[in-house]
Tab-separated table of C-alpha atoms in Angstrom:
chain	number	residue	atom	x	y	z
X	1	UNK	CA	13.172	113.634	-1.658
X	2	UNK	CA	13.196	109.792	-1.361
X	3	UNK	CA	13.804	109.423	1.840
X	4	UNK	CA	10.554	112.035	3.000
X	5	UNK	CA	7.887	110.051	0.370
X	6	UNK	CA	9.269	107.020	2.037
X	7	UNK	CA	8.715	109.094	5.323
X	8	UNK	CA	5.487	109.696	3.526
X	9	UNK	CA	4.356	106.332	2.945
X	10	UNK	CA	5.383	104.453	6.414
X	11	UNK	CA	4.164	107.298	8.700
X	12	UNK	CA	5.694	106.236	12.126
X	13	UNK	CA	3.217	104.755	14.564
X	14	UNK	CA	2.980	104.905	18.613
X	15	UNK	CA	3.729	102.986	20.362
X	16	UNK	CA	2.193	102.621	24.047
X	17	UNK	CA	5.188	100.151	26.103
X	18	UNK	CA	2.928	98.308	28.294
X	19	UNK	CA	1.091	99.112	31.726
X	20	UNK	CA	0.919	96.449	34.726
X	21	UNK	CA	-2.488	95.099	35.876
X	22	UNK	CA	-3.326	95.536	39.808
X	23	UNK	CA	-3.112	93.193	42.072
X	24	UNK	CA	-7.101	91.442	42.571
X	25	UNK	CA	-8.508	92.137	46.403
X	26	UNK	CA	-9.817	88.534	46.037
X	27	UNK	CA	-10.426	86.061	44.053
X	28	UNK	CA	-13.784	84.671	44.061
X	29	UNK	CA	-15.176	81.613	41.818
X	30	UNK	CA	-11.812	81.679	39.946
X	31	UNK	CA	-12.607	85.058	38.709
X	32	UNK	CA	-10.769	88.330	39.887
X	33	UNK	CA	-11.907	91.262	42.537
X	34	UNK	CA	-10.095	94.439	41.957
X	35	UNK	CA	-13.077	96.686	43.943
X	36	UNK	CA	-14.949	96.182	46.838
X	37	UNK	CA	-18.071	96.352	46.723
X	38	UNK	CA	-21.099	97.723	48.413
X	39	UNK	CA	-23.468	95.582	49.747
X	40	UNK	CA	-20.868	92.981	51.153
X	41	UNK	CA	-22.456	90.673	53.817
X	42	UNK	CA	-20.343	89.547	56.347
X	43	UNK	CA	-21.626	87.718	59.115
X	44	UNK	CA	-21.286	87.057	62.831
X	45	UNK	CA	-19.491	83.814	62.012
X	46	UNK	CA	-17.003	84.547	59.910
X	47	UNK	CA	-15.105	86.339	62.373
X	48	UNK	CA	-12.409	84.250	63.649
X	49	UNK	CA	-10.686	84.883	67.073
X	50	UNK	CA	-7.090	84.604	67.999
X	51	UNK	CA	-6.417	84.161	71.587
X	52	UNK	CA	-3.511	83.668	74.145
X	53	UNK	CA	-3.613	79.383	74.765
X	54	UNK	CA	-3.568	78.728	77.997
X	55	UNK	CA	-2.499	74.767	79.324
X	56	UNK	CA	-5.009	75.231	82.055
X	57	UNK	CA	-6.667	77.214	84.279
X	58	UNK	CA	-3.568	76.960	86.759
X	59	UNK	CA	-2.067	78.384	83.181
X	60	UNK	CA	-4.771	81.083	83.162
X	61	UNK	CA	-4.677	82.136	87.080
X	62	UNK	CA	-0.921	82.741	86.377
X	63	UNK	CA	-1.177	84.618	83.500
X	64	UNK	CA	-4.126	87.717	85.197
X	65	UNK	CA	-1.666	87.569	87.943
X	66	UNK	CA	1.755	88.213	86.257
X	67	UNK	CA	-0.508	90.932	83.222
X	68	UNK	CA	-0.969	93.258	87.194
X	69	UNK	CA	2.398	93.105	88.312
X	70	UNK	CA	0.501	91.299	90.874
X	71	UNK	CA	1.941	89.390	94.003
X	72	UNK	CA	1.505	85.956	93.962
X	73	UNK	CA	1.216	85.846	97.680
X	74	UNK	CA	-1.107	88.653	98.285
X	75	UNK	CA	-3.877	88.211	95.614
X	76	UNK	CA	-6.601	90.287	95.352
X	77	UNK	CA	-9.132	88.234	95.488
X	78	UNK	CA	-12.173	89.524	93.830
X	79	UNK	CA	-10.511	91.132	90.799
X	80	UNK	CA	-8.707	87.928	89.214
X	81	UNK	CA	-11.790	86.668	90.364
X	82	UNK	CA	-13.698	89.002	88.277
X	83	UNK	CA	-10.873	89.046	85.399
X	84	UNK	CA	-11.445	85.123	85.169
X	85	UNK	CA	-15.154	85.530	84.933
X	86	UNK	CA	-15.349	87.352	82.274
X	87	UNK	CA	-12.711	85.124	80.071
X	88	UNK	CA	-15.128	82.567	80.998
X	89	UNK	CA	-18.421	84.392	79.485
X	90	UNK	CA	-16.216	85.942	76.462
X	91	UNK	CA	-14.899	81.872	75.866
X	92	UNK	CA	-18.748	80.732	75.718
X	93	UNK	CA	-19.642	83.340	73.571
X	94	UNK	CA	-17.469	82.511	71.085
X	95	UNK	CA	-19.028	79.046	71.210
X	96	UNK	CA	-15.338	77.934	72.318
X	97	UNK	CA	-15.673	74.350	74.291
X	98	UNK	CA	-14.406	74.894	77.956
X	99	UNK	CA	-12.532	71.915	79.673
X	100	UNK	CA	-14.650	70.863	82.966
X	101	UNK	CA	-11.278	72.480	85.071
X	102	UNK	CA	-11.517	75.851	83.938
X	103	UNK	CA	-14.727	76.176	85.552
X	104	UNK	CA	-14.307	74.128	88.459
X	105	UNK	CA	-11.558	76.843	89.272
X	106	UNK	CA	-14.128	78.695	88.820
X	107	UNK	CA	-15.844	77.643	90.984
X	108	UNK	CA	-13.151	77.674	93.313
X	109	UNK	CA	-12.517	81.217	93.023
X	110	UNK	CA	-15.642	82.113	94.028
X	111	UNK	CA	-16.408	80.292	96.984
X	112	UNK	CA	-12.698	82.162	98.130
X	113	UNK	CA	-14.251	84.949	97.135
X	114	UNK	CA	-16.724	83.955	100.005
X	115	UNK	CA	-14.744	83.591	102.179
X	116	UNK	CA	-12.349	86.467	102.154
X	117	UNK	CA	-15.564	88.029	102.845
X	118	UNK	CA	-17.461	86.265	105.753
X	119	UNK	CA	-15.587	86.416	109.447
X	120	UNK	CA	-13.662	84.361	110.061
X	121	UNK	CA	-13.769	81.861	112.938
X	122	UNK	CA	-10.141	81.979	115.486
X	123	UNK	CA	-8.149	79.362	115.177
X	124	UNK	CA	-7.228	77.292	117.848
X	125	UNK	CA	-4.038	77.845	117.749
X	126	UNK	CA	-4.401	81.516	117.167
X	127	UNK	CA	-2.716	81.660	113.892
X	128	UNK	CA	-5.428	82.451	111.015
X	129	UNK	CA	-5.873	80.944	107.880
X	130	UNK	CA	-6.053	82.492	104.492
X	131	UNK	CA	-7.886	80.805	102.336
X	132	UNK	CA	-5.773	81.569	99.197
X	133	UNK	CA	-3.134	79.766	101.024
X	134	UNK	CA	-4.044	76.759	98.925
X	135	UNK	CA	-4.627	78.174	95.863
X	136	UNK	CA	-0.731	80.284	95.834
X	137	UNK	CA	1.260	76.786	96.827
X	138	UNK	CA	-0.371	75.358	93.816
X	139	UNK	CA	0.549	78.161	91.344
X	140	UNK	CA	3.705	78.292	92.534
X	141	UNK	CA	4.606	74.798	91.954
X	142	UNK	CA	2.539	75.460	88.376
X	143	UNK	CA	5.606	78.562	88.152
X	144	UNK	CA	8.393	76.652	89.412
X	145	UNK	CA	8.043	73.777	86.721
X	146	UNK	CA	6.770	75.441	83.797
X	147	UNK	CA	9.397	77.696	84.018
X	148	UNK	CA	11.433	74.879	83.789
X	149	UNK	CA	10.152	73.422	81.212
X	150	UNK	CA	10.542	76.902	79.400
X	151	UNK	CA	14.354	76.597	80.010
X	152	UNK	CA	14.146	73.346	78.569
X	153	UNK	CA	12.669	74.218	75.355
X	154	UNK	CA	15.399	77.157	74.978
X	155	UNK	CA	18.012	74.437	74.442
X	156	UNK	CA	19.366	73.533	71.177
X	157	UNK	CA	17.269	71.128	69.854
X	158	UNK	CA	18.011	68.361	67.270
X	159	UNK	CA	16.265	68.628	64.052
X	160	UNK	CA	15.055	72.002	65.716
X	161	UNK	CA	16.967	74.328	65.951
X	162	UNK	CA	20.067	71.797	64.144
X	163	UNK	CA	20.101	69.438	61.355
X	164	UNK	CA	22.907	66.599	61.578
X	165	UNK	CA	25.070	67.013	58.302
X	166	UNK	CA	27.236	63.464	57.326
X	167	UNK	CA	29.601	65.068	55.333
X	168	UNK	CA	31.091	62.047	52.356
X	169	UNK	CA	35.245	62.446	53.093
X	170	UNK	CA	36.748	60.922	49.695
X	171	UNK	CA	39.693	58.505	50.356
X	172	UNK	CA	42.438	61.090	49.412
X	173	UNK	CA	44.906	57.542	49.757
X	174	UNK	CA	48.776	59.859	49.257
X	175	UNK	CA	50.167	57.756	46.527
X	176	UNK	CA	54.430	58.157	46.643
X	177	UNK	CA	55.953	57.942	44.125
X	178	UNK	CA	59.604	55.933	44.091
X	179	UNK	CA	62.416	58.255	43.091
X	180	UNK	CA	64.813	58.556	40.051
X	181	UNK	CA	67.440	55.943	40.161
X	182	UNK	CA	69.599	54.926	37.921
X	183	UNK	CA	71.282	51.094	37.494
X	184	UNK	CA	74.103	52.231	38.923
X	185	UNK	CA	73.366	53.366	41.863
X	186	UNK	CA	70.934	50.166	42.497
X	187	UNK	CA	73.996	48.232	41.972
X	188	UNK	CA	75.922	50.385	44.288
X	189	UNK	CA	72.983	49.850	47.013
X	190	UNK	CA	73.793	46.058	46.263
X	191	UNK	CA	77.147	46.224	46.733
X	192	UNK	CA	77.052	47.649	49.759
X	193	UNK	CA	73.895	45.506	51.071
X	194	UNK	CA	76.240	42.450	50.487
X	195	UNK	CA	79.493	44.145	52.185
X	196	UNK	CA	77.028	44.327	55.701
X	197	UNK	CA	75.973	40.566	55.126
X	198	UNK	CA	79.069	39.253	55.411
X	199	UNK	CA	80.305	40.870	58.290
X	200	UNK	CA	77.366	39.624	59.938
X	201	UNK	CA	78.294	35.584	59.081
X	202	UNK	CA	77.923	33.249	61.659
X	203	UNK	CA	81.431	31.667	63.206
X	204	UNK	CA	81.456	28.708	64.528
X	205	UNK	CA	83.658	27.832	67.440
X	206	UNK	CA	84.602	24.314	68.383
X	207	UNK	CA	86.371	22.861	70.739
X	208	UNK	CA	89.678	21.055	69.907
X	209	UNK	CA	89.517	17.916	69.973
X	210	UNK	CA	94.057	17.542	71.576
X	211	UNK	CA	94.607	18.655	75.029
X	212	UNK	CA	97.792	19.497	76.757
X	213	UNK	CA	97.214	17.726	79.749
X	214	UNK	CA	96.337	14.680	78.059
X	215	UNK	CA	99.124	14.361	76.039
X	216	UNK	CA	101.364	15.233	79.007
X	217	UNK	CA	100.461	11.806	80.366
X	218	UNK	CA	100.851	10.669	77.417
X	219	UNK	CA	104.564	12.004	76.615
X	220	UNK	CA	105.470	10.818	79.597
X	221	UNK	CA	103.998	7.321	78.776
X	222	UNK	CA	106.491	7.262	76.357
X	223	UNK	CA	109.050	8.744	77.981
X	224	UNK	CA	109.034	5.443	80.683
X	225	UNK	CA	112.062	3.521	79.212
X	226	UNK	CA	114.478	6.022	80.821
X	227	UNK	CA	116.090	6.579	76.892
X	228	UNK	CA	116.285	9.856	74.536
X	229	UNK	CA	112.970	10.305	72.059
X	230	UNK	CA	113.306	12.152	69.147
X	231	UNK	CA	110.836	15.280	69.301
X	232	UNK	CA	108.904	13.770	65.839
X	233	UNK	CA	108.544	10.790	67.767
X	234	UNK	CA	105.502	12.277	69.955
X	235	UNK	CA	103.335	12.649	67.564
X	236	UNK	CA	101.787	11.649	64.682
X	237	UNK	CA	101.148	12.989	61.380
X	238	UNK	CA	98.477	12.659	60.869
X	239	UNK	CA	97.755	15.551	63.532
X	240	UNK	CA	99.128	17.982	61.993
X	241	UNK	CA	99.969	21.679	63.135
X	242	UNK	CA	98.389	21.390	66.217
X	243	UNK	CA	99.345	18.112	67.164
X	244	UNK	CA	103.293	19.679	67.387
X	245	UNK	CA	101.603	23.178	69.396
X	246	UNK	CA	100.262	20.487	71.467
X	247	UNK	CA	103.227	17.680	71.656
X	248	UNK	CA	105.920	20.762	72.044
X	249	UNK	CA	103.544	22.559	75.013
X	250	UNK	CA	103.206	19.873	76.691
X	251	UNK	CA	107.130	19.590	77.095
X	252	UNK	CA	107.557	22.837	78.423
X	253	UNK	CA	104.885	22.333	81.390
X	254	UNK	CA	106.676	18.783	82.283
X	255	UNK	CA	109.894	20.109	82.436
X	256	UNK	CA	108.549	23.240	84.114
X	257	UNK	CA	107.433	20.622	86.938
X	258	UNK	CA	110.637	19.445	85.752
X	259	UNK	CA	109.222	15.112	85.065
X	260	UNK	CA	111.533	15.839	81.927
X	261	UNK	CA	114.884	16.466	80.176
X	262	UNK	CA	115.715	18.242	76.513
X	263	UNK	CA	117.549	18.492	75.164
X	264	UNK	CA	119.251	19.375	71.412
X	265	UNK	CA	121.890	19.811	69.909
X	266	UNK	CA	124.002	23.407	69.457
X	267	UNK	CA	124.312	24.501	66.373
X	268	UNK	CA	127.238	25.411	64.587
X	269	UNK	CA	128.581	28.090	62.925
X	270	UNK	CA	126.837	29.618	59.808
X	271	UNK	CA	128.357	32.780	58.020
X	272	UNK	CA	126.131	35.469	56.599
X	273	UNK	CA	127.029	34.593	53.343
X	274	UNK	CA	125.698	31.673	53.092
X	275	UNK	CA	122.999	31.065	50.707
X	276	UNK	CA	120.721	28.473	52.518
X	277	UNK	CA	121.067	28.120	56.914
X	278	UNK	CA	121.383	24.074	57.514
X	279	UNK	CA	118.553	22.864	59.341
X	280	UNK	CA	117.737	22.647	63.326
X	281	UNK	CA	119.053	20.647	64.931
X	282	UNK	CA	117.464	17.604	66.223
X	283	UNK	CA	115.073	18.047	70.202
X	284	UNK	CA	115.775	14.933	73.013
X	285	UNK	CA	113.945	14.117	75.290
X	286	UNK	CA	114.319	12.357	78.642
X	287	UNK	CA	111.963	11.402	81.253
X	288	UNK	CA	113.001	12.752	85.146
X	289	UNK	CA	110.003	10.728	86.962
X	290	UNK	CA	110.946	6.996	86.025
X	291	UNK	CA	110.587	6.237	90.075
X	292	UNK	CA	107.168	8.256	89.882
X	293	UNK	CA	105.734	5.809	86.512
X	294	UNK	CA	103.136	3.967	88.286
X	295	UNK	CA	101.777	6.424	90.578
X	296	UNK	CA	98.860	8.868	89.168
X	297	UNK	CA	100.538	12.404	88.466
X	298	UNK	CA	97.941	14.966	87.977
X	299	UNK	CA	99.229	17.272	86.171
X	300	UNK	CA	97.715	21.368	85.333
X	301	UNK	CA	98.303	23.278	82.602
X	302	UNK	CA	97.344	27.025	81.609
X	303	UNK	CA	96.725	26.633	78.360
X	304	UNK	CA	93.373	24.089	78.723
X	305	UNK	CA	90.294	25.344	80.302
X	306	UNK	CA	88.425	24.438	82.961
X	307	UNK	CA	86.202	21.912	81.553
X	308	UNK	CA	88.697	20.236	78.591
X	309	UNK	CA	90.167	19.350	83.038
X	310	UNK	CA	87.904	18.064	83.936
X	311	UNK	CA	87.082	15.717	81.204
X	312	UNK	CA	90.865	15.173	81.155
X	313	UNK	CA	90.922	14.040	84.800
């Protein structure tokens, strides 16, 4: 009951949806025009006529010929002249300014038409000249140039058919992160590098100061008295092991050449259970070349190289 009283007190209001307004036919002085006025007057000058644009009289002639599928080598001059003059008259009625070349072409067509109608005298070579020949030649040449211009215009042209686009590519230099390496691995790698460095250490080889051939001459000089000399007296302690070795090799070379005699006392019998071995018996050397001491001796030793041998001799 209470709800019914509430509805009677506030009756529902009917709402109409908004309607879309009509589009105006025109706007005159800021006011929309929805209907066409009955007394509308349109002056003749307000009519805009759009005609095909021609680039010259040859272009107009070529258009008239191609529109009717005529043979350009056999032009019906009378019909083409009539259509050409009609076009010029229409242009003049519409108050278009015509170039002088259009009027010149109209005169040329009229001349060709009259020459086609009049009897032509025979030519000297027996061949008749066609009055249309020069016009046909100009039309063919113009058609070739026009077709070449259309072919060039059909090619893609920048800023007309294509637009250059420059995309900025950001620098994406790859950042290589070092691999995770423990301290133990680094120490092992350092140890390996140091070991390899030792393998490539430099080793200098220098020539020894003592020569076997030179020592052979020194030994013969000391043995010039014809007596036995101990092996230890043939070199000095400052020469060290190298002096012992060079002197021993010199004795072997001289003995091979039968220039000296080497004597050594026999070893005494030493029992196997002896704690210490007795010292080596001394070696004695005596020269056998006593009569040739004044003559120069040429020594050859296989223990010296050629450079050292040349320096000694």
